[in-house]
Amino acid sequence: MQSKDKLVMRALGGETLPTPPVWMMRQAGRYLPEYRATRAEAGSFLELCYNPELAAEVTLQPIRRYGFDAAILFADILLVPQALGADLWFVEGEGPRLSTVTSQADLDKLGPVDAIHDTLSPIYETVKILKSELPAETTLIGFAGAPWTVATYMIAGRGTKDQAPSRSLIYQNRPVFDALMDRITDATAAYLIKQIEAGAEVVKLFDSWSGALPGALFDQYAIQPAIKIINQIRAAHPGVPIIGFPRQAGEKAEAFIDATGVEACAIDTSVDPAWAARVLQPKACVQGNLDPLLLITGGDALIKATQETAAAFANGPYIFNLGHGITPEADPANVDVMLRALRG
Ligand code: CP3
């Protein structure tokens, strides 16, 4: 099958399909026993990310089990800071930790953009393996974190609930913040271009914390970096569809689509599907936004919400997905319930 004939590619091309293609954020993850086993074999989450055979294996697991229409490369958005020279480790049960960047001296310790591929080459190898092993009809999605979201982890050294350390740096040392953003922006473009060259058919830019940007800064730090990355990708590989995920941007998602020209906009659980269908869908394919909590609670509420979400987007280009990643507590059987509700 040619890439352009795959269901996800057709939706991204603007086609309205009778049954929407479907995949899930974090579909390769801890809710699956086979993921937990492979992660144990690898030793740790990061060792799994950098082991091309095993990273490809966990990417394929949810495809085998559920027959999703897309596979997302197994990696993490924080590999880019690590490739730029930040220390990165994961604390079990808590999340990521990084060495912080808050001054010119910290910035000077980071490496050049050209050097990232030394660290990231195993990720390109994973993409190559997937390209040859995925079923013919499955679309392969590459990804990276958007600069603001990646910067929030580099500045705070961990996840925070309101991104106060990063907003503070904007107010206290704008030149350092801007230089960090520029470095991440260029690294991200280079990283995504390499993923495409290795075989990714689509790329997705995760701006998980775009909702924490003060309104007046959304254009400068969510939209403008996305434009720079997209321009570099389009110059190198015109025609590769791009999915933007300006999470919790609310109605600013419309300006995001207008300014960046993304083929698709992923929406989080807070977005009203009726609003997104009316305002966003005429401009781009929409992807989302079932509440991941429903995959824990299951039952009739899951069936009803799945059908209502799909119905809201039935008159335009659409890819079914969750509003955020599936959680470790989700019941794998509920994913089957969701798929039956969607596909009949
Ligand atoms: O979606 C997929 O299946 C592809 C792989 C993927 C992972 N992380 C694997 C992962 C993708 C696309 C990501 C993106 C990512 N990583 C984001 C953006 C999307 C979002 O969730 O908002 C962010 C913010 C990160 C950073 C990150 N990675 C955090 C905060 C954590 C810890 C929280 C958690 O869920 O444990 C991770 C770890 C992580 N990344 C796991 C997985 C499967 C869990 C690690 C494990 O196995 O212990």
CSV table of C-alpha atoms and ligand atoms in Angstrom, one decimal:
chain,number,residue,atom,x,y,z
A,1,MET,CA,0.0,0.0,0.0
A,2,GLN,CA,1.3,3.5,-0.8
A,3,SER,CA,1.7,5.9,2.0
A,4,LYS,CA,-1.0,8.3,0.6
A,5,ASP,CA,-3.6,5.5,0.7
A,6,LYS,CA,-3.3,4.8,4.4
A,7,LEU,CA,-6.3,5.9,6.4
A,8,VAL,CA,-4.4,8.3,8.7
A,9,MET,CA,-2.7,9.9,5.7
A,10,ARG,CA,-6.0,10.3,3.9
A,11,ALA,CA,-7.5,12.0,7.0
A,12,LEU,CA,-4.5,14.3,7.2
A,13,GLY,CA,-4.9,15.1,3.5
A,14,GLY,CA,-8.4,16.5,4.3
A,15,GLU,CA,-10.6,13.5,3.5
A,16,THR,CA,-13.8,12.8,5.5
A,17,LEU,CA,-13.8,9.1,6.2
A,18,PRO,CA,-16.9,6.9,7.1
A,19,THR,CA,-15.0,5.4,10.1
A,20,PRO,CA,-12.3,7.5,11.6
A,21,PRO,CA,-8.7,6.1,11.8
A,22,VAL,CA,-7.6,5.7,15.4
A,23,TRP,CA,-4.5,5.6,17.6
A,24,MET,CA,-3.8,6.5,21.2
A,25,MET,CA,-1.3,8.8,22.9
A,26,ARG,CA,1.0,6.6,25.0
A,27,GLN,CA,-0.4,3.5,23.4
A,28,ALA,CA,2.9,1.8,24.1
A,29,GLY,CA,3.0,2.1,27.9
A,30,ARG,CA,2.7,0.7,31.3
A,31,TYR,CA,-1.0,-0.3,31.1
A,32,LEU,CA,0.2,-3.2,28.8
A,33,PRO,CA,1.8,-6.2,30.5
A,34,GLU,CA,3.9,-6.9,27.4
A,35,TYR,CA,5.3,-3.3,27.7
A,36,ARG,CA,6.2,-3.8,31.3
A,37,ALA,CA,8.0,-7.0,30.4
A,38,THR,CA,10.1,-5.5,27.6
A,39,ARG,CA,10.9,-2.4,29.8
A,40,ALA,CA,12.2,-4.8,32.5
A,41,GLU,CA,14.3,-6.6,29.9
A,42,ALA,CA,15.8,-3.3,28.8
A,43,GLY,CA,16.6,-2.3,32.4
A,44,SER,CA,15.0,1.1,32.5
A,45,PHE,CA,12.9,3.5,30.5
A,46,LEU,CA,15.8,5.4,29.1
A,47,GLU,CA,17.7,2.1,28.2
A,48,LEU,CA,14.4,1.1,26.4
A,49,CYS,CA,14.4,4.4,24.4
A,50,TYR,CA,18.0,3.9,23.3
A,51,ASN,CA,17.6,0.2,22.4
A,52,PRO,CA,16.3,0.2,18.8
A,53,GLU,CA,15.2,-3.5,18.7
A,54,LEU,CA,13.3,-3.2,22.0
A,55,ALA,CA,11.9,0.3,21.3
A,56,ALA,CA,10.6,-1.0,18.0
A,57,GLU,CA,9.1,-4.0,19.8
A,58,VAL,CA,7.2,-1.9,22.3
A,59,THR,CA,6.0,0.4,19.4
A,60,LEU,CA,4.6,-2.7,17.7
A,61,GLN,CA,2.9,-4.3,20.7
A,62,PRO,CA,-0.3,-2.1,20.7
A,63,ILE,CA,-0.5,-2.5,16.9
A,64,ARG,CA,-0.5,-6.3,17.2
A,65,ARG,CA,-2.9,-6.2,20.1
A,66,TYR,CA,-5.4,-3.7,18.8
A,67,GLY,CA,-4.7,-3.0,15.1
A,68,PHE,CA,-4.4,0.8,15.5
A,69,ASP,CA,-4.1,2.8,12.3
A,70,ALA,CA,-1.0,4.6,13.4
A,71,ALA,CA,2.1,3.7,15.4
A,72,ILE,CA,4.0,6.4,17.2
A,73,LEU,CA,7.8,6.0,17.5
A,74,PHE,CA,8.7,5.0,21.1
A,75,ALA,CA,11.0,7.6,22.5
A,76,ASP,CA,10.6,10.7,24.7
A,77,ILE,CA,10.5,14.4,24.3
A,78,LEU,CA,13.3,14.8,26.8
A,79,LEU,CA,15.9,13.0,24.7
A,80,VAL,CA,16.5,16.2,22.9
A,81,PRO,CA,17.7,18.1,26.0
A,82,GLN,CA,19.8,15.1,26.8
A,83,ALA,CA,21.3,15.2,23.3
A,84,LEU,CA,22.1,18.9,23.8
A,85,GLY,CA,24.1,17.9,26.9
A,86,ALA,CA,21.7,18.1,29.8
A,87,ASP,CA,21.8,15.3,32.4
A,88,LEU,CA,18.5,13.3,32.3
A,89,TRP,CA,17.2,10.6,34.7
A,90,PHE,CA,13.9,9.3,35.7
A,91,VAL,CA,12.9,8.8,39.3
A,92,GLU,CA,10.6,5.8,39.7
A,93,GLY,CA,7.1,6.8,40.5
A,94,GLU,CA,7.8,10.6,40.2
A,95,GLY,CA,9.0,11.4,36.7
A,96,PRO,CA,11.9,13.1,34.9
A,97,ARG,CA,14.8,15.0,36.4
A,98,LEU,CA,17.2,17.2,34.4
A,99,SER,CA,20.2,19.4,35.2
A,100,THR,CA,18.8,22.9,35.0
A,101,VAL,CA,19.5,25.8,32.5
A,102,THR,CA,18.8,29.2,34.0
A,103,SER,CA,21.9,31.3,33.2
A,104,GLN,CA,24.3,32.1,30.4
A,105,ALA,CA,26.9,29.8,32.1
A,106,ASP,CA,24.4,26.9,31.9
A,107,LEU,CA,23.7,27.6,28.3
A,108,ASP,CA,27.4,27.7,27.5
A,109,LYS,CA,27.7,24.1,28.8
A,110,LEU,CA,25.2,22.8,26.3
A,111,GLY,CA,26.5,21.3,23.0
A,112,PRO,CA,25.9,22.5,19.5
A,113,VAL,CA,22.8,21.4,17.5
A,114,ASP,CA,24.9,19.4,15.0
A,115,ALA,CA,26.1,17.1,17.8
A,116,ILE,CA,22.6,15.9,18.8
A,117,HIS,CA,22.6,13.1,16.3
A,118,ASP,CA,25.5,11.3,18.1
A,119,THR,CA,23.1,10.7,21.0
A,120,LEU,CA,19.9,10.3,18.9
A,121,SER,CA,21.1,8.0,16.2
A,122,PRO,CA,19.6,4.9,18.0
A,123,ILE,CA,16.2,6.6,17.6
A,124,TYR,CA,16.6,6.9,13.8
A,125,GLU,CA,17.5,3.2,13.9
A,126,THR,CA,14.2,2.4,15.7
A,127,VAL,CA,12.3,4.3,12.9
A,128,LYS,CA,14.1,2.3,10.2
A,129,ILE,CA,13.2,-1.0,11.9
A,130,LEU,CA,9.6,0.1,12.2
A,131,LYS,CA,9.4,1.2,8.6
A,132,SER,CA,10.2,-2.4,7.6
A,133,GLU,CA,8.2,-4.2,10.3
A,134,LEU,CA,4.9,-2.3,10.5
A,135,PRO,CA,1.9,-3.7,8.7
A,136,ALA,CA,1.4,-2.1,5.3
A,137,GLU,CA,-1.7,-0.1,6.3
A,138,THR,CA,-0.2,1.4,9.5
A,139,THR,CA,1.1,5.0,9.4
A,140,LEU,CA,4.4,5.7,11.3
A,141,ILE,CA,4.3,8.9,13.3
A,142,GLY,CA,7.6,10.6,14.5
A,143,PHE,CA,7.5,13.3,17.2
A,144,ALA,CA,9.3,15.8,19.3
A,145,GLY,CA,8.4,18.2,22.1
A,146,ALA,CA,7.7,21.8,21.1
A,147,PRO,CA,10.4,24.2,22.3
A,148,TRP,CA,8.3,25.8,25.1
A,149,THR,CA,7.4,22.5,26.6
A,150,VAL,CA,11.0,21.1,26.4
A,151,ALA,CA,12.3,24.4,27.8
A,152,THR,CA,10.0,24.1,30.8
A,153,TYR,CA,11.7,20.8,31.8
A,154,MET,CA,15.2,22.2,31.1
A,155,ILE,CA,14.6,25.3,33.2
A,156,ALA,CA,12.8,23.7,36.2
A,157,GLY,CA,14.8,20.4,36.0
A,158,ARG,CA,11.5,18.5,36.4
A,159,GLY,CA,7.8,18.8,35.6
A,160,THR,CA,5.9,21.5,37.5
A,161,LYS,CA,2.2,22.2,37.6
A,162,ASP,CA,2.2,25.8,36.5
A,163,GLN,CA,5.6,26.3,34.8
A,164,ALA,CA,6.5,29.1,37.2
A,165,PRO,CA,10.2,28.6,36.9
A,166,SER,CA,10.1,29.1,33.2
A,167,ARG,CA,7.7,32.0,33.3
A,168,SER,CA,10.0,33.6,35.9
A,169,LEU,CA,13.0,33.2,33.6
A,170,ILE,CA,11.1,35.0,30.9
A,171,TYR,CA,10.6,37.9,33.2
A,172,GLN,CA,14.0,37.9,34.8
A,173,ASN,CA,16.4,37.0,32.0
A,174,ARG,CA,14.8,37.1,28.6
A,175,PRO,CA,18.0,36.9,26.6
A,176,VAL,CA,18.9,33.5,28.2
A,177,PHE,CA,15.4,32.2,27.8
A,178,ASP,CA,15.3,33.3,24.1
A,179,ALA,CA,18.7,31.7,23.4
A,180,LEU,CA,17.6,28.5,25.0
A,181,MET,CA,14.4,28.5,22.9
A,182,ASP,CA,16.4,29.1,19.7
A,183,ARG,CA,18.7,26.2,20.5
A,184,ILE,CA,15.9,23.8,21.2
A,185,THR,CA,14.0,25.0,18.1
A,186,ASP,CA,16.9,24.3,15.8
A,187,ALA,CA,17.6,20.9,17.5
A,188,THR,CA,14.0,19.9,17.1
A,189,ALA,CA,13.8,20.7,13.4
A,190,ALA,CA,17.0,18.8,12.8
A,191,TYR,CA,15.7,15.8,14.9
A,192,LEU,CA,12.4,15.7,13.1
A,193,ILE,CA,14.0,15.9,9.7
A,194,LYS,CA,16.2,12.9,10.6
A,195,GLN,CA,13.2,11.0,11.7
A,196,ILE,CA,11.5,11.7,8.4
A,197,GLU,CA,14.6,10.6,6.5
A,198,ALA,CA,14.6,7.3,8.5
A,199,GLY,CA,11.0,6.6,7.5
A,200,ALA,CA,8.5,8.6,9.6
A,201,GLU,CA,5.5,9.5,7.4
A,202,VAL,CA,4.0,12.2,9.7
A,203,VAL,CA,5.5,14.2,12.6
A,204,LYS,CA,3.8,15.5,15.7
A,205,LEU,CA,4.9,18.4,17.8
A,206,PHE,CA,3.8,18.1,21.5
A,207,ASP,CA,3.3,21.4,23.2
A,208,SER,CA,2.0,19.9,26.4
A,209,TRP,CA,2.4,23.1,28.5
A,210,SER,CA,1.3,25.7,25.9
A,211,GLY,CA,-1.7,26.4,28.1
A,212,ALA,CA,0.6,27.8,30.8
A,213,LEU,CA,2.0,30.5,28.6
A,214,PRO,CA,0.5,33.9,29.5
A,215,GLY,CA,-1.9,34.8,26.6
A,216,ALA,CA,0.3,37.6,25.2
A,217,LEU,CA,3.3,35.2,24.9
A,218,PHE,CA,1.5,32.4,23.2
A,219,ASP,CA,2.3,33.8,19.7
A,220,GLN,CA,5.9,34.3,20.5
A,221,TYR,CA,6.7,31.1,22.3
A,222,ALA,CA,4.2,28.5,21.0
A,223,ILE,CA,3.3,29.7,17.4
A,224,GLN,CA,6.6,31.3,16.3
A,225,PRO,CA,8.9,28.4,17.2
A,226,ALA,CA,6.4,26.0,15.6
A,227,ILE,CA,6.5,28.1,12.4
A,228,LYS,CA,10.3,28.0,12.4
A,229,ILE,CA,10.4,24.2,12.8
A,230,ILE,CA,7.7,23.6,10.2
A,231,ASN,CA,9.5,25.9,7.7
A,232,GLN,CA,12.7,23.9,8.1
A,233,ILE,CA,10.8,20.6,7.7
A,234,ARG,CA,8.8,21.8,4.6
A,235,ALA,CA,12.0,23.1,3.0
A,236,ALA,CA,13.7,19.7,3.4
A,237,HIS,CA,10.6,17.4,2.9
A,238,PRO,CA,7.6,19.1,1.5
A,239,GLY,CA,4.4,17.1,1.7
A,240,VAL,CA,5.1,15.4,5.1
A,241,PRO,CA,2.0,16.1,7.2
A,242,ILE,CA,2.5,17.8,10.6
A,243,ILE,CA,0.2,17.4,13.6
A,244,GLY,CA,0.4,20.2,16.2
A,245,PHE,CA,-0.7,19.6,19.8
A,246,PRO,CA,-1.1,23.0,21.5
A,247,ARG,CA,-2.4,21.4,24.7
A,248,GLN,CA,-4.7,23.5,26.8
A,249,ALA,CA,-4.5,26.4,24.4
A,250,GLY,CA,-8.3,26.6,24.3
A,251,GLU,CA,-9.6,28.9,21.6
A,252,LYS,CA,-6.0,29.9,20.7
A,253,ALA,CA,-5.8,26.6,18.8
A,254,GLU,CA,-7.5,28.5,15.9
A,255,ALA,CA,-4.7,31.1,15.7
A,256,PHE,CA,-2.2,28.2,16.0
A,257,ILE,CA,-3.7,26.5,12.9
A,258,ASP,CA,-4.0,29.7,10.9
A,259,ALA,CA,-0.4,30.8,11.6
A,260,THR,CA,1.4,27.4,11.3
A,261,GLY,CA,-0.6,25.8,8.6
A,262,VAL,CA,-0.4,22.4,10.3
A,263,GLU,CA,-2.3,19.6,8.5
A,264,ALA,CA,-3.9,18.5,11.8
A,265,CYS,CA,-4.5,19.9,15.3
A,266,ALA,CA,-4.7,17.5,18.3
A,267,ILE,CA,-7.0,18.7,21.0
A,268,ASP,CA,-7.0,17.9,24.7
A,269,THR,CA,-9.9,16.7,26.8
A,270,SER,CA,-11.0,20.2,27.9
A,271,VAL,CA,-12.0,21.2,24.3
A,272,ASP,CA,-15.7,21.0,23.4
A,273,PRO,CA,-16.0,18.8,20.4
A,274,ALA,CA,-18.9,20.8,18.9
A,275,TRP,CA,-16.7,24.0,19.1
A,276,ALA,CA,-13.7,22.2,17.6
A,277,ALA,CA,-15.8,20.7,14.8
A,278,ARG,CA,-17.3,24.2,13.9
A,279,VAL,CA,-14.1,26.3,14.3
A,280,LEU,CA,-11.1,24.1,13.8
A,281,GLN,CA,-12.2,21.3,11.5
A,282,PRO,CA,-12.8,23.5,8.4
A,283,LYS,CA,-9.2,24.6,8.7
A,284,ALA,CA,-7.4,21.3,9.6
A,285,CYS,CA,-7.9,17.7,10.4
A,286,VAL,CA,-8.8,17.4,14.1
A,287,GLN,CA,-7.4,14.6,16.4
A,288,GLY,CA,-8.8,13.8,19.8
A,289,ASN,CA,-10.1,14.0,22.4
A,290,LEU,CA,-11.7,11.2,24.5
A,291,ASP,CA,-11.0,11.6,28.3
A,292,PRO,CA,-8.3,9.0,29.1
A,293,LEU,CA,-10.0,8.4,32.5
A,294,LEU,CA,-12.8,6.6,30.6
A,295,LEU,CA,-10.3,3.8,29.9
A,296,ILE,CA,-10.1,3.2,33.6
A,297,THR,CA,-13.8,3.6,34.4
A,298,GLY,CA,-15.1,1.8,31.2
A,299,GLY,CA,-18.7,0.7,30.9
A,300,ASP,CA,-21.5,2.4,29.1
A,301,ALA,CA,-20.0,5.9,29.8
A,302,LEU,CA,-17.0,4.8,27.7
A,303,ILE,CA,-19.1,3.5,24.8
A,304,LYS,CA,-21.3,6.6,24.8
A,305,ALA,CA,-18.4,9.1,25.0
A,306,THR,CA,-16.6,7.3,22.2
A,307,GLN,CA,-19.6,7.4,19.9
A,308,GLU,CA,-20.5,11.0,20.8
A,309,THR,CA,-16.9,12.2,20.2
A,310,ALA,CA,-16.7,10.5,16.8
A,311,ALA,CA,-20.2,11.7,15.9
A,312,ALA,CA,-19.2,15.3,16.6
A,313,PHE,CA,-16.4,15.1,14.1
A,314,ALA,CA,-18.1,12.9,11.5
A,315,ASN,CA,-18.5,15.7,8.9
A,316,GLY,CA,-14.9,16.5,8.3
A,317,PRO,CA,-11.3,15.2,8.4
A,318,TYR,CA,-10.8,13.5,11.8
A,319,ILE,CA,-8.5,11.0,13.6
A,320,PHE,CA,-9.9,9.5,16.8
A,321,ASN,CA,-7.6,9.7,19.8
A,322,LEU,CA,-7.5,10.5,23.5
A,323,GLY,CA,-7.3,14.0,24.9
A,324,HIS,CA,-4.0,13.0,26.6
A,325,GLY,CA,-2.0,9.9,27.1
A,326,ILE,CA,-3.5,6.6,28.3
A,327,THR,CA,-2.5,6.1,32.0
A,328,PRO,CA,-0.9,3.1,33.6
A,329,GLU,CA,-4.1,2.3,35.6
A,330,ALA,CA,-6.2,1.9,32.4
A,331,ASP,CA,-7.7,-1.6,31.7
A,332,PRO,CA,-6.4,-3.0,28.4
A,333,ALA,CA,-9.9,-4.6,27.9
A,334,ASN,CA,-11.4,-1.1,27.8
A,335,VAL,CA,-9.4,-0.3,24.8
A,336,ASP,CA,-11.2,-3.1,23.0
A,337,VAL,CA,-14.5,-1.7,24.2
A,338,MET,CA,-13.6,1.7,22.8
A,339,LEU,CA,-12.5,0.2,19.4
A,340,ARG,CA,-15.7,-1.8,19.1
A,341,ALA,CA,-17.8,1.3,19.9
A,342,LEU,CA,-15.9,3.2,17.2
A,343,ARG,CA,-15.6,0.6,14.5
A,344,GLY,CA,-18.7,-1.5,15.1
B,1,CP3,O1,2.9,8.0,22.9
B,1,CP3,C1,3.7,7.0,22.8
B,1,CP3,O2,3.3,5.8,23.0
B,1,CP3,C2,5.0,7.3,22.3
B,1,CP3,C3,6.1,7.5,23.2
B,1,CP3,C4,6.0,8.8,24.1
B,1,CP3,C5,6.5,8.8,25.5
B,1,CP3,N1,6.5,10.1,25.9
B,1,CP3,C6,6.9,7.6,26.2
B,1,CP3,C7,6.9,7.6,27.7
B,1,CP3,C8,5.7,10.1,23.8
B,1,CP3,C9,5.1,10.7,22.5
B,1,CP3,C10,6.0,10.9,24.9
B,1,CP3,C11,5.8,12.4,25.0
B,1,CP3,C12,6.1,13.1,26.2
B,1,CP3,N2,7.1,12.8,27.2
B,1,CP3,C13,5.5,14.3,26.6
B,1,CP3,C14,4.4,15.0,25.8
B,1,CP3,C15,3.1,14.4,25.9
B,1,CP3,C16,2.4,14.5,27.2
B,1,CP3,O3,2.3,13.5,27.9
B,1,CP3,O4,2.0,15.6,27.5
B,1,CP3,C17,6.0,14.7,27.8
B,1,CP3,C18,5.6,15.9,28.6
B,1,CP3,C19,7.0,13.8,28.2
B,1,CP3,C20,7.9,13.8,29.4
B,1,CP3,C21,7.8,12.6,30.2
B,1,CP3,N3,8.1,11.3,29.9
B,1,CP3,C22,7.2,12.6,31.5
B,1,CP3,C23,6.7,13.8,32.2
B,1,CP3,C24,7.2,11.3,32.0
B,1,CP3,C25,6.9,10.8,33.3
B,1,CP3,C26,5.4,10.7,33.5
B,1,CP3,C27,4.9,9.3,33.2
B,1,CP3,O5,4.0,9.2,32.5
B,1,CP3,O6,5.5,8.4,33.8
B,1,CP3,C28,7.8,10.5,30.9
B,1,CP3,C29,7.9,9.0,30.9
B,1,CP3,C30,7.4,8.3,29.8
B,1,CP3,N4,7.5,8.6,28.4
B,1,CP3,C31,6.8,7.0,29.9
B,1,CP3,C32,6.5,6.6,28.5
B,1,CP3,C33,5.8,5.3,28.1
B,1,CP3,C34,6.6,6.2,31.1
B,1,CP3,C35,7.9,5.6,31.5
B,1,CP3,C36,8.0,4.3,32.1
B,1,CP3,O7,7.8,3.3,31.4
B,1,CP3,O8,8.2,4.2,33.3
